[in-house]
Amino acid sequence: MAQSPAGGRGVAAITSFDNTVTPVLLVRASYAVSDNAEQNFDYAIGRPRNWKGIKLPLWTPSFNTNETDQACNPLPDTTPDLSEKVVLIRRGTCFFDDKITNAAARGAKYFMFYNNVPGYRSLEWDTVNATAIAIFEIQNM
């Protein structure tokens, strides 16, 4: 005699659940400032994801980590050619697409976002000629 509906012979046991935590695989990377020792950090890889073997200088529109609208508007004419740089941009207040489009207009192909709110998310873009996109938590630095 069955103890519960799923415990009987020839019956199907079906369940459903809503996951409250979305797992994210993180990649370990490192950076160095001038001749200082390398520091490790973890990031969530986006798509496109061609980061393998990349060693490029970092460029950011601002070193002010409180600036919430980094790259929300077209970058100024004084912006250098960004095609051989990793562009570091705060997540901030506008859409990722705006930030990517504005940096790509100056040649950017490698995008790294620092998240000013807890958590990681997957970033996928095919609207610009990006080579690699990633995001990391600022608390992780």
Short mmCIF file of C-alpha atoms in Angstrom, two decimals:
data_model
loop_
_atom_site.label_atom_id
_atom_site.label_comp_id
_atom_site.label_asym_id
_atom_site.label_seq_id
_atom_site.Cartn_x
_atom_site.Cartn_y
_atom_site.Cartn_z
CA MET A 1 0.00 0.00 0.00
CA ALA A 2 1.41 3.37 -1.02
CA GLN A 3 2.26 5.93 1.65
CA SER A 4 2.00 8.88 -0.75
CA PRO A 5 0.83 9.36 -4.34
CA ALA A 6 4.38 9.05 -5.71
CA GLY A 7 5.04 5.91 -3.68
CA GLY A 8 2.64 3.69 -5.64
CA ARG A 9 3.60 1.22 -8.36
CA GLY A 10 3.41 2.50 -11.92
CA VAL A 11 2.77 6.11 -10.99
CA ALA A 12 4.75 9.16 -12.05
CA ALA A 13 6.43 11.39 -9.48
CA ILE A 14 6.38 14.94 -10.78
CA THR A 15 7.66 18.02 -9.02
CA SER A 16 8.30 21.65 -9.74
CA PHE A 17 10.27 24.37 -8.00
CA ASP A 18 11.37 27.94 -8.50
CA ASN A 19 15.08 28.51 -8.02
CA THR A 20 15.73 31.58 -5.87
CA VAL A 21 19.45 31.62 -6.64
CA THR A 22 20.83 31.67 -10.17
CA PRO A 23 24.25 30.03 -10.33
CA VAL A 24 26.96 31.90 -12.21
CA LEU A 25 30.35 30.55 -13.19
CA LEU A 26 33.15 32.96 -12.42
CA VAL A 27 36.51 33.23 -14.12
CA ARG A 28 39.68 34.17 -12.23
CA ALA A 29 41.75 36.95 -13.76
CA SER A 30 44.43 39.31 -12.55
CA TYR A 31 45.56 42.87 -13.03
CA ALA A 32 48.60 44.91 -12.11
CA VAL A 33 49.11 48.63 -11.73
CA SER A 34 52.51 49.78 -12.98
CA ASP A 35 55.17 47.52 -11.49
CA ASN A 36 53.09 46.41 -8.49
CA ALA A 37 52.21 42.79 -7.78
CA GLU A 38 49.33 41.21 -9.67
CA GLN A 39 45.96 41.17 -7.90
CA ASN A 40 43.32 38.52 -8.58
CA PHE A 41 39.63 39.13 -9.16
CA ASP A 42 36.70 37.03 -10.38
CA TYR A 43 34.31 38.00 -13.14
CA ALA A 44 31.24 36.64 -14.88
CA ILE A 45 32.03 36.11 -18.51
CA GLY A 46 29.63 37.52 -21.07
CA ARG A 47 29.12 36.92 -24.74
CA PRO A 48 31.11 37.39 -26.85
CA ARG A 49 33.79 35.88 -24.66
CA ASN A 50 37.14 36.07 -26.44
CA TRP A 51 39.27 36.93 -23.38
CA LYS A 52 41.87 34.17 -23.73
CA GLY A 53 45.41 35.52 -23.52
CA ILE A 54 44.35 39.17 -23.53
CA LYS A 55 46.90 41.58 -22.06
CA LEU A 56 45.79 45.11 -22.86
CA PRO A 57 45.92 48.43 -21.06
CA LEU A 58 42.81 49.48 -19.18
CA TRP A 59 40.89 52.63 -20.05
CA THR A 60 37.97 54.11 -18.15
CA PRO A 61 35.90 57.22 -18.86
CA SER A 62 36.30 58.21 -15.20
CA PHE A 63 38.16 57.12 -12.09
CA ASN A 64 35.28 58.47 -9.98
CA THR A 65 33.52 55.30 -8.78
CA ASN A 66 30.54 57.40 -7.64
CA GLU A 67 29.86 58.64 -11.18
CA THR A 68 26.68 56.80 -12.16
CA ASP A 69 26.42 57.78 -15.83
CA GLN A 70 29.79 56.61 -17.20
CA ALA A 71 29.49 56.21 -21.00
CA CYS A 72 25.74 56.89 -20.95
CA ASN A 73 26.34 59.65 -23.50
CA PRO A 74 28.67 59.70 -26.51
CA LEU A 75 32.29 59.85 -25.39
CA PRO A 76 34.11 63.15 -26.03
CA ASP A 77 36.29 63.75 -29.08
CA THR A 78 39.35 63.66 -26.79
CA THR A 79 38.74 59.94 -26.15
CA PRO A 80 41.64 57.85 -27.49
CA ASP A 81 41.27 54.97 -29.93
CA LEU A 82 39.84 52.21 -27.71
CA SER A 83 40.40 49.29 -30.10
CA GLU A 84 43.43 47.97 -28.19
CA LYS A 85 42.21 48.69 -24.67
CA VAL A 86 39.93 47.02 -22.14
CA VAL A 87 37.23 49.57 -21.41
CA LEU A 88 36.16 49.58 -17.75
CA ILE A 89 32.74 51.12 -17.12
CA ARG A 90 30.51 51.29 -14.05
CA ARG A 91 27.13 49.60 -14.38
CA GLY A 92 25.40 52.81 -13.29
CA THR A 93 22.10 54.30 -14.36
CA CYS A 94 21.64 53.83 -18.10
CA PHE A 95 21.31 50.71 -20.24
CA PHE A 96 24.34 48.52 -20.92
CA ASP A 97 23.53 48.86 -24.62
CA ASP A 98 24.01 52.65 -24.43
CA LYS A 99 27.39 52.25 -22.73
CA ILE A 100 28.59 49.60 -25.19
CA THR A 101 27.38 51.56 -28.22
CA ASN A 102 29.08 54.77 -27.04
CA ALA A 103 32.40 53.06 -26.30
CA ALA A 104 32.24 51.04 -29.53
CA ALA A 105 31.87 54.30 -31.45
CA ARG A 106 35.44 55.04 -30.27
CA GLY A 107 36.71 51.62 -31.33
CA ALA A 108 36.15 49.61 -28.13
CA LYS A 109 35.97 45.82 -28.52
CA TYR A 110 36.76 44.65 -24.98
CA PHE A 111 34.23 45.68 -22.32
CA MET A 112 34.43 45.09 -18.59
CA PHE A 113 31.71 46.42 -16.31
CA TYR A 114 32.01 46.79 -12.58
CA ASN A 115 28.75 46.16 -10.82
CA ASN A 116 27.85 48.71 -8.18
CA VAL A 117 25.05 46.49 -6.84
CA PRO A 118 25.45 42.98 -5.38
CA GLY A 119 25.32 40.04 -7.75
CA TYR A 120 26.46 39.02 -11.17
CA ARG A 121 24.54 38.80 -14.40
CA SER A 122 25.24 37.42 -17.80
CA LEU A 123 25.83 40.01 -20.50
CA GLU A 124 25.28 39.09 -24.14
CA TRP A 125 25.56 41.48 -27.07
CA ASP A 126 25.52 41.11 -30.79
CA THR A 127 24.57 44.67 -31.72
CA VAL A 128 28.15 45.95 -31.84
CA ASN A 129 31.42 44.49 -33.04
CA ALA A 130 32.48 43.43 -29.53
CA THR A 131 35.23 40.88 -28.95
CA ALA A 132 34.65 40.25 -25.24
CA ILE A 133 32.28 41.38 -22.47
CA ALA A 134 32.41 40.66 -18.72
CA ILE A 135 31.14 41.99 -15.39
CA PHE A 136 32.46 41.84 -11.84
CA GLU A 137 31.35 43.07 -8.43
CA ILE A 138 33.19 46.07 -7.07
CA GLN A 139 33.10 44.42 -3.61
CA ASN A 140 35.18 41.62 -5.14
CA MET A 141 38.16 43.91 -5.74
#
